[in-house]
């Protein structure tokens, strides 16, 4: 399946162990919102499809909080999937597959399709149709993204000079990159199509519109090395050569050494962030 992955993602996430060690998890409020949106009873264990599960950062959260559910984690990147498989998360079946081709998932298998930190990588009509195929009528599509001060455009205006400079440094590399901040992933919901029996496509809304959204604000106290370690896992940084990466590290650490950075007694810096939730429901065929 590797040939179907975005080339930048294939290269940028090849160091899956570092990604798993330094990317943040997700706040409990995200799980609370997901639980609130799920139906109360479907007459069997809930079925959760964790698409583009990566190394399992959100898969682990799902397994802890929905221990009675059947969870299938679909991940195409071989190194990311290897890390996820080695975790042997109880109740989770890890399978190879892409957003455009989930052959291991039968029609209408999932009660919810979850995509954490990844939808922007494959936001196109083929992926949306495949998600539509795998989720039950009326089922939930639940998207979420973590953003921190190192890579977010949707956070409030920086309160300090160092936050502004760090964000500018990150965004200077993101000119051609996608993420939650990039509206292109949203456009696919306004251009949905479905395949007809004769092989042609005609316009049809697959999911309820408009999308529902919620933002969860959080902060974490991190050392300067912690901040760099997280920054260094971003795909547009991991794709740099060693010399370029060292230059970026120096620039980032220089920013963190400036006078308006406030630290606690342990020398840690408060890093602000958002977790952005977006959801919708599959329309029934008669809708």
PDB file of C-alpha atoms in Angstrom:
ATOM      1  CA  UNK A   1       0.000   0.000   0.000  1.00  0.00           C
ATOM      2  CA  UNK A   2       3.013   2.321   0.408  1.00  0.00           C
ATOM      3  CA  UNK A   3       2.798   3.446  -3.226  1.00  0.00           C
ATOM      4  CA  UNK A   4      -0.602   5.057  -2.481  1.00  0.00           C
ATOM      5  CA  UNK A   5       0.736   7.277   0.297  1.00  0.00           C
ATOM      6  CA  UNK A   6       1.550  10.928  -0.276  1.00  0.00           C
ATOM      7  CA  UNK A   7       5.334  10.994  -0.959  1.00  0.00           C
ATOM      8  CA  UNK A   8       5.926  13.654   1.696  1.00  0.00           C
ATOM      9  CA  UNK A   9       4.090  11.567   4.296  1.00  0.00           C
ATOM     10  CA  UNK A  10       5.948   8.426   3.262  1.00  0.00           C
ATOM     11  CA  UNK A  11       9.306  10.138   3.818  1.00  0.00           C
ATOM     12  CA  UNK A  12       8.280  12.492   6.601  1.00  0.00           C
ATOM     13  CA  UNK A  13       6.871   9.806   8.885  1.00  0.00           C
ATOM     14  CA  UNK A  14       9.504   7.149   8.245  1.00  0.00           C
ATOM     15  CA  UNK A  15      10.952   7.662  11.745  1.00  0.00           C
ATOM     16  CA  UNK A  16       7.805   6.304  13.339  1.00  0.00           C
ATOM     17  CA  UNK A  17       9.369   5.663  16.748  1.00  0.00           C
ATOM     18  CA  UNK A  18      10.330   9.338  17.142  1.00  0.00           C
ATOM     19  CA  UNK A  19       6.867  10.384  16.009  1.00  0.00           C
ATOM     20  CA  UNK A  20       5.258   8.110  18.580  1.00  0.00           C
ATOM     21  CA  UNK A  21       7.539   9.304  21.367  1.00  0.00           C
ATOM     22  CA  UNK A  22       7.099  13.044  20.856  1.00  0.00           C
ATOM     23  CA  UNK A  23       3.677  13.696  19.345  1.00  0.00           C
ATOM     24  CA  UNK A  24       1.054  14.669  21.956  1.00  0.00           C
ATOM     25  CA  UNK A  25      -1.967  12.554  22.823  1.00  0.00           C
ATOM     26  CA  UNK A  26      -5.528  13.918  22.854  1.00  0.00           C
ATOM     27  CA  UNK A  27      -7.484  15.610  25.659  1.00  0.00           C
ATOM     28  CA  UNK A  28     -10.304  13.748  27.463  1.00  0.00           C
ATOM     29  CA  UNK A  29     -12.823  16.290  26.181  1.00  0.00           C
ATOM     30  CA  UNK A  30     -12.322  14.883  22.672  1.00  0.00           C
ATOM     31  CA  UNK A  31     -13.388  11.444  23.900  1.00  0.00           C
ATOM     32  CA  UNK A  32     -16.323  12.985  25.778  1.00  0.00           C
ATOM     33  CA  UNK A  33     -17.545  14.608  22.571  1.00  0.00           C
ATOM     34  CA  UNK A  34     -17.173  11.384  20.611  1.00  0.00           C
ATOM     35  CA  UNK A  35     -19.075   9.417  23.248  1.00  0.00           C
ATOM     36  CA  UNK A  36     -21.869  11.992  23.220  1.00  0.00           C
ATOM     37  CA  UNK A  37     -22.278  11.627  19.450  1.00  0.00           C
ATOM     38  CA  UNK A  38     -22.426   7.821  19.383  1.00  0.00           C
ATOM     39  CA  UNK A  39     -25.856   6.141  19.487  1.00  0.00           C
ATOM     40  CA  UNK A  40     -26.886   4.688  22.840  1.00  0.00           C
ATOM     41  CA  UNK A  41     -27.475   1.136  21.638  1.00  0.00           C
ATOM     42  CA  UNK A  42     -27.014  -0.691  18.331  1.00  0.00           C
ATOM     43  CA  UNK A  43     -27.728  -4.182  19.683  1.00  0.00           C
ATOM     44  CA  UNK A  44     -24.085  -5.290  19.479  1.00  0.00           C
ATOM     45  CA  UNK A  45     -20.644  -3.918  20.408  1.00  0.00           C
ATOM     46  CA  UNK A  46     -19.936  -0.608  18.725  1.00  0.00           C
ATOM     47  CA  UNK A  47     -17.600  -0.787  15.755  1.00  0.00           C
ATOM     48  CA  UNK A  48     -14.960   1.919  15.425  1.00  0.00           C
ATOM     49  CA  UNK A  49     -12.862   2.353  12.297  1.00  0.00           C
ATOM     50  CA  UNK A  50      -9.692   4.308  13.082  1.00  0.00           C
ATOM     51  CA  UNK A  51      -8.512   5.410   9.651  1.00  0.00           C
ATOM     52  CA  UNK A  52      -4.885   6.456   9.106  1.00  0.00           C
ATOM     53  CA  UNK A  53      -4.208   5.347  12.669  1.00  0.00           C
ATOM     54  CA  UNK A  54      -0.480   5.997  12.416  1.00  0.00           C
ATOM     55  CA  UNK A  55       1.411   4.693  15.426  1.00  0.00           C
ATOM     56  CA  UNK A  56      -1.819   4.546  17.413  1.00  0.00           C
ATOM     57  CA  UNK A  57      -1.744   7.815  19.348  1.00  0.00           C
ATOM     58  CA  UNK A  58      -5.547   8.069  19.226  1.00  0.00           C
ATOM     59  CA  UNK A  59      -6.080   4.313  18.862  1.00  0.00           C
ATOM     60  CA  UNK A  60      -4.759   3.873  22.394  1.00  0.00           C
ATOM     61  CA  UNK A  61      -7.196   6.510  23.648  1.00  0.00           C
ATOM     62  CA  UNK A  62     -10.075   4.754  21.893  1.00  0.00           C
ATOM     63  CA  UNK A  63      -9.125   1.353  23.302  1.00  0.00           C
ATOM     64  CA  UNK A  64      -8.933   2.710  26.873  1.00  0.00           C
ATOM     65  CA  UNK A  65     -12.259   4.497  26.702  1.00  0.00           C
ATOM     66  CA  UNK A  66     -14.265   2.108  24.524  1.00  0.00           C
ATOM     67  CA  UNK A  67     -13.008  -1.224  25.786  1.00  0.00           C
ATOM     68  CA  UNK A  68     -16.196  -3.074  24.808  1.00  0.00           C
ATOM     69  CA  UNK A  69     -16.026  -1.899  21.187  1.00  0.00           C
ATOM     70  CA  UNK A  70     -14.623  -3.612  18.123  1.00  0.00           C
ATOM     71  CA  UNK A  71     -11.853  -1.394  16.737  1.00  0.00           C
ATOM     72  CA  UNK A  72     -10.148  -1.743  13.379  1.00  0.00           C
ATOM     73  CA  UNK A  73      -7.107   0.457  12.829  1.00  0.00           C
ATOM     74  CA  UNK A  74      -6.247   1.034   9.168  1.00  0.00           C
ATOM     75  CA  UNK A  75      -2.747   2.346   8.426  1.00  0.00           C
ATOM     76  CA  UNK A  76      -0.881   2.311   5.075  1.00  0.00           C
ATOM     77  CA  UNK A  77       2.576   3.499   6.165  1.00  0.00           C
ATOM     78  CA  UNK A  78       4.606   0.326   6.847  1.00  0.00           C
ATOM     79  CA  UNK A  79       6.797   1.813   9.579  1.00  0.00           C
ATOM     80  CA  UNK A  80       3.927   3.543  11.347  1.00  0.00           C
ATOM     81  CA  UNK A  81       1.877   0.354  11.157  1.00  0.00           C
ATOM     82  CA  UNK A  82       4.775  -1.700  12.520  1.00  0.00           C
ATOM     83  CA  UNK A  83       4.949   0.479  15.646  1.00  0.00           C
ATOM     84  CA  UNK A  84       1.183   0.215  16.069  1.00  0.00           C
ATOM     85  CA  UNK A  85       1.187  -3.569  15.666  1.00  0.00           C
ATOM     86  CA  UNK A  86       3.961  -3.993  18.232  1.00  0.00           C
ATOM     87  CA  UNK A  87       1.852  -2.199  20.822  1.00  0.00           C
ATOM     88  CA  UNK A  88      -0.620  -5.101  20.608  1.00  0.00           C
ATOM     89  CA  UNK A  89      -3.460  -2.910  21.876  1.00  0.00           C
ATOM     90  CA  UNK A  90      -6.193  -5.085  23.306  1.00  0.00           C
ATOM     91  CA  UNK A  91      -9.364  -5.112  21.218  1.00  0.00           C
ATOM     92  CA  UNK A  92      -7.695  -3.535  18.188  1.00  0.00           C
ATOM     93  CA  UNK A  93      -7.293  -5.267  14.830  1.00  0.00           C
ATOM     94  CA  UNK A  94      -4.578  -3.549  12.774  1.00  0.00           C
ATOM     95  CA  UNK A  95      -4.906  -3.805   8.984  1.00  0.00           C
ATOM     96  CA  UNK A  96      -3.141  -2.419   5.934  1.00  0.00           C
ATOM     97  CA  UNK A  97      -5.143  -0.079   3.750  1.00  0.00           C
ATOM     98  CA  UNK A  98      -5.523   3.465   2.494  1.00  0.00           C
ATOM     99  CA  UNK A  99      -8.375   5.929   2.747  1.00  0.00           C
ATOM    100  CA  UNK A 100      -9.134   5.237  -0.902  1.00  0.00           C
ATOM    101  CA  UNK A 101      -9.010   1.447  -0.625  1.00  0.00           C
ATOM    102  CA  UNK A 102      -9.981  -0.351   2.577  1.00  0.00           C
ATOM    103  CA  UNK A 103     -10.446  -3.873   1.243  1.00  0.00           C
ATOM    104  CA  UNK A 104     -10.321  -5.355   4.748  1.00  0.00           C
ATOM    105  CA  UNK A 105     -13.430  -3.378   5.764  1.00  0.00           C
ATOM    106  CA  UNK A 106     -16.825  -4.589   4.582  1.00  0.00           C
ATOM    107  CA  UNK A 107     -19.686  -2.337   3.521  1.00  0.00           C
ATOM    108  CA  UNK A 108     -21.425  -0.548   6.398  1.00  0.00           C
ATOM    109  CA  UNK A 109     -19.166  -2.194   8.989  1.00  0.00           C
ATOM    110  CA  UNK A 110     -18.394   0.853  11.149  1.00  0.00           C
ATOM    111  CA  UNK A 111     -20.658   2.851  13.423  1.00  0.00           C
ATOM    112  CA  UNK A 112     -18.065   5.607  13.378  1.00  0.00           C
ATOM    113  CA  UNK A 113     -15.065   6.418  11.201  1.00  0.00           C
ATOM    114  CA  UNK A 114     -12.423   8.336  13.142  1.00  0.00           C
ATOM    115  CA  UNK A 115      -9.543  10.188  11.472  1.00  0.00           C
ATOM    116  CA  UNK A 116      -6.998  11.775  13.829  1.00  0.00           C
ATOM    117  CA  UNK A 117      -4.371  14.191  12.509  1.00  0.00           C
ATOM    118  CA  UNK A 118      -4.600  12.886   8.964  1.00  0.00           C
ATOM    119  CA  UNK A 119      -7.666  13.812   6.901  1.00  0.00           C
ATOM    120  CA  UNK A 120      -5.849  16.649   5.116  1.00  0.00           C
ATOM    121  CA  UNK A 121      -3.448  14.092   3.597  1.00  0.00           C
ATOM    122  CA  UNK A 122      -6.156  12.350   1.558  1.00  0.00           C
ATOM    123  CA  UNK A 123      -9.124  14.712   1.351  1.00  0.00           C
ATOM    124  CA  UNK A 124     -10.555  13.819  -2.036  1.00  0.00           C
ATOM    125  CA  UNK A 125     -13.721  12.345  -3.533  1.00  0.00           C
ATOM    126  CA  UNK A 126     -12.388   8.774  -3.657  1.00  0.00           C
ATOM    127  CA  UNK A 127     -11.546   8.786   0.053  1.00  0.00           C
ATOM    128  CA  UNK A 128     -14.864  10.321   1.009  1.00  0.00           C
ATOM    129  CA  UNK A 129     -16.750   7.699  -0.993  1.00  0.00           C
ATOM    130  CA  UNK A 130     -14.760   4.915   0.668  1.00  0.00           C
ATOM    131  CA  UNK A 131     -15.558   6.287   4.114  1.00  0.00           C
ATOM    132  CA  UNK A 132     -19.193   6.546   3.074  1.00  0.00           C
ATOM    133  CA  UNK A 133     -19.097   2.895   1.994  1.00  0.00           C
ATOM    134  CA  UNK A 134     -17.643   1.594   5.240  1.00  0.00           C
ATOM    135  CA  UNK A 135     -19.907   3.430   7.716  1.00  0.00           C
ATOM    136  CA  UNK A 136     -23.518   2.505   8.509  1.00  0.00           C
ATOM    137  CA  UNK A 137     -26.380   4.771   7.356  1.00  0.00           C
ATOM    138  CA  UNK A 138     -26.585   7.574   9.877  1.00  0.00           C
ATOM    139  CA  UNK A 139     -23.081   6.691  11.083  1.00  0.00           C
ATOM    140  CA  UNK A 140     -20.584   9.226  12.324  1.00  0.00           C
ATOM    141  CA  UNK A 141     -17.507  10.664  10.612  1.00  0.00           C
ATOM    142  CA  UNK A 142     -15.310  12.190  13.339  1.00  0.00           C
ATOM    143  CA  UNK A 143     -12.196  14.165  12.431  1.00  0.00           C
ATOM    144  CA  UNK A 144      -9.708  15.715  14.839  1.00  0.00           C
ATOM    145  CA  UNK A 145      -6.434  17.584  14.771  1.00  0.00           C
ATOM    146  CA  UNK A 146      -3.987  18.665  17.451  1.00  0.00           C
ATOM    147  CA  UNK A 147      -2.323  22.016  16.874  1.00  0.00           C
ATOM    148  CA  UNK A 148       0.319  23.597  19.070  1.00  0.00           C
ATOM    149  CA  UNK A 149       2.084  26.929  18.959  1.00  0.00           C
ATOM    150  CA  UNK A 150       4.758  25.409  16.751  1.00  0.00           C
ATOM    151  CA  UNK A 151       2.491  24.701  13.797  1.00  0.00           C
ATOM    152  CA  UNK A 152      -0.916  26.348  14.258  1.00  0.00           C
ATOM    153  CA  UNK A 153      -2.518  29.217  12.408  1.00  0.00           C
ATOM    154  CA  UNK A 154      -5.866  28.851  14.140  1.00  0.00           C
ATOM    155  CA  UNK A 155      -4.626  29.624  17.674  1.00  0.00           C
ATOM    156  CA  UNK A 156      -5.323  33.095  19.100  1.00  0.00           C
ATOM    157  CA  UNK A 157      -2.849  35.825  18.294  1.00  0.00           C
ATOM    158  CA  UNK A 158       0.483  35.088  19.989  1.00  0.00           C
ATOM    159  CA  UNK A 159       0.706  36.727  23.404  1.00  0.00           C
ATOM    160  CA  UNK A 160       4.488  36.994  23.277  1.00  0.00           C
ATOM    161  CA  UNK A 161       7.238  37.700  20.787  1.00  0.00           C
ATOM    162  CA  UNK A 162       8.686  34.189  21.075  1.00  0.00           C
ATOM    163  CA  UNK A 163       5.326  32.594  20.250  1.00  0.00           C
ATOM    164  CA  UNK A 164       4.938  34.801  17.178  1.00  0.00           C
ATOM    165  CA  UNK A 165       8.475  34.094  15.984  1.00  0.00           C
ATOM    166  CA  UNK A 166       8.132  30.360  16.540  1.00  0.00           C
ATOM    167  CA  UNK A 167       4.882  30.270  14.603  1.00  0.00           C
ATOM    168  CA  UNK A 168       6.421  32.302  11.771  1.00  0.00           C
ATOM    169  CA  UNK A 169       9.326  29.853  11.636  1.00  0.00           C
ATOM    170  CA  UNK A 170       6.962  26.900  11.366  1.00  0.00           C
ATOM    171  CA  UNK A 171       4.705  28.494   8.790  1.00  0.00           C
ATOM    172  CA  UNK A 172       7.664  29.456   6.607  1.00  0.00           C
ATOM    173  CA  UNK A 173       7.991  25.730   5.893  1.00  0.00           C
ATOM    174  CA  UNK A 174       4.272  25.133   5.499  1.00  0.00           C
ATOM    175  CA  UNK A 175       3.674  27.280   2.427  1.00  0.00           C
ATOM    176  CA  UNK A 176       3.013  24.182   0.328  1.00  0.00           C
ATOM    177  CA  UNK A 177       1.797  21.935   3.131  1.00  0.00           C
ATOM    178  CA  UNK A 178      -1.679  21.000   4.192  1.00  0.00           C
ATOM    179  CA  UNK A 179      -3.214  20.792   7.620  1.00  0.00           C
ATOM    180  CA  UNK A 180      -6.278  21.758   9.591  1.00  0.00           C
ATOM    181  CA  UNK A 181      -5.542  25.403   8.788  1.00  0.00           C
ATOM    182  CA  UNK A 182      -5.796  24.747   5.031  1.00  0.00           C
ATOM    183  CA  UNK A 183      -9.356  25.078   3.718  1.00  0.00           C
ATOM    184  CA  UNK A 184      -8.761  22.621   0.860  1.00  0.00           C
ATOM    185  CA  UNK A 185      -9.842  19.621   2.943  1.00  0.00           C
ATOM    186  CA  UNK A 186     -13.173  21.338   3.584  1.00  0.00           C
ATOM    187  CA  UNK A 187     -13.875  21.838  -0.097  1.00  0.00           C
ATOM    188  CA  UNK A 188     -14.331  18.119  -0.728  1.00  0.00           C
ATOM    189  CA  UNK A 189     -17.534  18.095   1.327  1.00  0.00           C
ATOM    190  CA  UNK A 190     -18.993  20.688  -1.011  1.00  0.00           C
ATOM    191  CA  UNK A 191     -18.038  18.697  -4.125  1.00  0.00           C
ATOM    192  CA  UNK A 192     -19.205  15.210  -3.174  1.00  0.00           C
ATOM    193  CA  UNK A 193     -20.121  12.663  -5.843  1.00  0.00           C
ATOM    194  CA  UNK A 194     -21.333   9.103  -5.801  1.00  0.00           C
ATOM    195  CA  UNK A 195     -20.840   6.403  -8.404  1.00  0.00           C
ATOM    196  CA  UNK A 196     -23.844   5.155 -10.371  1.00  0.00           C
ATOM    197  CA  UNK A 197     -24.458   1.637 -11.674  1.00  0.00           C
ATOM    198  CA  UNK A 198     -23.278   2.616 -15.150  1.00  0.00           C
ATOM    199  CA  UNK A 199     -19.938   3.788 -13.740  1.00  0.00           C
ATOM    200  CA  UNK A 200     -20.663   7.500 -14.073  1.00  0.00           C
ATOM    201  CA  UNK A 201     -20.773   9.991 -11.234  1.00  0.00           C
ATOM    202  CA  UNK A 202     -23.606  12.323 -10.349  1.00  0.00           C
ATOM    203  CA  UNK A 203     -23.772  14.936  -7.588  1.00  0.00           C
ATOM    204  CA  UNK A 204     -25.181  13.719  -4.291  1.00  0.00           C
ATOM    205  CA  UNK A 205     -24.571  14.789  -0.739  1.00  0.00           C
ATOM    206  CA  UNK A 206     -23.012  11.888   1.117  1.00  0.00           C
ATOM    207  CA  UNK A 207     -22.768  13.481   4.565  1.00  0.00           C
ATOM    208  CA  UNK A 208     -24.819  16.029   6.465  1.00  0.00           C
ATOM    209  CA  UNK A 209     -23.860  19.633   5.957  1.00  0.00           C
ATOM    210  CA  UNK A 210     -22.765  21.980   7.340  1.00  0.00           C
ATOM    211  CA  UNK A 211     -19.970  20.321   9.279  1.00  0.00           C
ATOM    212  CA  UNK A 212     -20.161  20.615  13.062  1.00  0.00           C
ATOM    213  CA  UNK A 213     -17.056  21.872  14.857  1.00  0.00           C
ATOM    214  CA  UNK A 214     -15.646  22.334  18.327  1.00  0.00           C
ATOM    215  CA  UNK A 215     -12.287  23.592  19.593  1.00  0.00           C
ATOM    216  CA  UNK A 216     -10.706  22.383  22.822  1.00  0.00           C
ATOM    217  CA  UNK A 217      -7.999  24.618  24.253  1.00  0.00           C
ATOM    218  CA  UNK A 218      -5.136  23.150  26.268  1.00  0.00           C
ATOM    219  CA  UNK A 219      -1.636  23.913  27.426  1.00  0.00           C
ATOM    220  CA  UNK A 220       1.378  21.850  28.441  1.00  0.00           C
ATOM    221  CA  UNK A 221       4.582  22.760  30.258  1.00  0.00           C
ATOM    222  CA  UNK A 222       7.559  21.596  28.204  1.00  0.00           C
ATOM    223  CA  UNK A 223      11.325  21.890  28.263  1.00  0.00           C
ATOM    224  CA  UNK A 224      13.046  23.523  25.322  1.00  0.00           C
ATOM    225  CA  UNK A 225      14.207  20.086  24.205  1.00  0.00           C
ATOM    226  CA  UNK A 226      10.627  18.791  24.435  1.00  0.00           C
ATOM    227  CA  UNK A 227       9.463  21.612  22.174  1.00  0.00           C
ATOM    228  CA  UNK A 228      12.152  20.829  19.615  1.00  0.00           C
ATOM    229  CA  UNK A 229      11.448  17.090  19.802  1.00  0.00           C
ATOM    230  CA  UNK A 230       7.790  17.690  18.959  1.00  0.00           C
ATOM    231  CA  UNK A 231       8.631  20.241  16.270  1.00  0.00           C
ATOM    232  CA  UNK A 232      11.099  17.830  14.672  1.00  0.00           C
ATOM    233  CA  UNK A 233       8.341  15.232  14.020  1.00  0.00           C
ATOM    234  CA  UNK A 234       6.419  17.523  11.675  1.00  0.00           C
ATOM    235  CA  UNK A 235       6.572  16.148   8.147  1.00  0.00           C
ATOM    236  CA  UNK A 236       7.996  19.308   6.612  1.00  0.00           C
ATOM    237  CA  UNK A 237      10.871  19.204   9.126  1.00  0.00           C
ATOM    238  CA  UNK A 238      11.622  15.480   8.984  1.00  0.00           C
ATOM    239  CA  UNK A 239      11.894  15.794   5.206  1.00  0.00           C
ATOM    240  CA  UNK A 240      14.850  18.211   5.485  1.00  0.00           C
ATOM    241  CA  UNK A 241      18.413  16.985   5.223  1.00  0.00           C
ATOM    242  CA  UNK A 242      20.535  16.835   8.384  1.00  0.00           C
ATOM    243  CA  UNK A 243      22.244  20.179   7.829  1.00  0.00           C
ATOM    244  CA  UNK A 244      18.972  21.990   7.208  1.00  0.00           C
ATOM    245  CA  UNK A 245      17.407  20.320  10.235  1.00  0.00           C
ATOM    246  CA  UNK A 246      20.263  21.437  12.489  1.00  0.00           C
ATOM    247  CA  UNK A 247      19.846  24.992  11.228  1.00  0.00           C
ATOM    248  CA  UNK A 248      16.125  24.938  12.041  1.00  0.00           C
ATOM    249  CA  UNK A 249      16.849  23.512  15.491  1.00  0.00           C
ATOM    250  CA  UNK A 250      19.315  26.321  16.194  1.00  0.00           C
ATOM    251  CA  UNK A 251      16.802  28.944  15.048  1.00  0.00           C
ATOM    252  CA  UNK A 252      14.063  27.461  17.212  1.00  0.00           C
ATOM    253  CA  UNK A 253      16.251  27.209  20.307  1.00  0.00           C
ATOM    254  CA  UNK A 254      17.480  30.782  19.734  1.00  0.00           C
ATOM    255  CA  UNK A 255      13.851  31.938  19.790  1.00  0.00           C
ATOM    256  CA  UNK A 256      13.277  30.101  23.061  1.00  0.00           C
ATOM    257  CA  UNK A 257      16.336  31.759  24.621  1.00  0.00           C
ATOM    258  CA  UNK A 258      14.998  35.289  24.119  1.00  0.00           C
ATOM    259  CA  UNK A 259      14.019  37.520  27.008  1.00  0.00           C
ATOM    260  CA  UNK A 260      10.228  37.312  26.943  1.00  0.00           C
ATOM    261  CA  UNK A 261      10.091  33.515  27.434  1.00  0.00           C
ATOM    262  CA  UNK A 262       8.713  32.814  30.914  1.00  0.00           C
ATOM    263  CA  UNK A 263       9.535  29.517  32.606  1.00  0.00           C
ATOM    264  CA  UNK A 264       8.391  27.738  35.739  1.00  0.00           C
ATOM    265  CA  UNK A 265      10.671  26.625  38.568  1.00  0.00           C
ATOM    266  CA  UNK A 266      11.694  23.559  36.568  1.00  0.00           C
ATOM    267  CA  UNK A 267      12.649  25.672  33.566  1.00  0.00           C
ATOM    268  CA  UNK A 268       9.641  24.556  31.525  1.00  0.00           C
ATOM    269  CA  UNK A 269       7.716  26.741  29.074  1.00  0.00           C
ATOM    270  CA  UNK A 270       3.944  26.820  28.706  1.00  0.00           C
ATOM    271  CA  UNK A 271       2.965  25.685  25.222  1.00  0.00           C
ATOM    272  CA  UNK A 272      -0.597  26.518  24.212  1.00  0.00           C
ATOM    273  CA  UNK A 273      -2.574  24.421  21.780  1.00  0.00           C
ATOM    274  CA  UNK A 274      -5.932  23.476  20.330  1.00  0.00           C
ATOM    275  CA  UNK A 275      -7.584  20.189  19.539  1.00  0.00           C
ATOM    276  CA  UNK A 276      -9.997  20.810  16.687  1.00  0.00           C
ATOM    277  CA  UNK A 277     -12.981  18.465  16.326  1.00  0.00           C
ATOM    278  CA  UNK A 278     -15.066  18.234  13.151  1.00  0.00           C
ATOM    279  CA  UNK A 279     -17.933  15.814  12.602  1.00  0.00           C
ATOM    280  CA  UNK A 280     -20.837  14.910  10.393  1.00  0.00           C
ATOM    281  CA  UNK A 281     -23.170  11.963   9.786  1.00  0.00           C
ATOM    282  CA  UNK A 282     -23.666   9.732   6.753  1.00  0.00           C
ATOM    283  CA  UNK A 283     -26.914  10.433   4.995  1.00  0.00           C
ATOM    284  CA  UNK A 284     -29.318   7.507   4.636  1.00  0.00           C
ATOM    285  CA  UNK A 285     -29.941   6.426   1.009  1.00  0.00           C
ATOM    286  CA  UNK A 286     -33.455   7.858   1.156  1.00  0.00           C
ATOM    287  CA  UNK A 287     -32.316  11.239   2.491  1.00  0.00           C
TER     288      UNK A 287
END
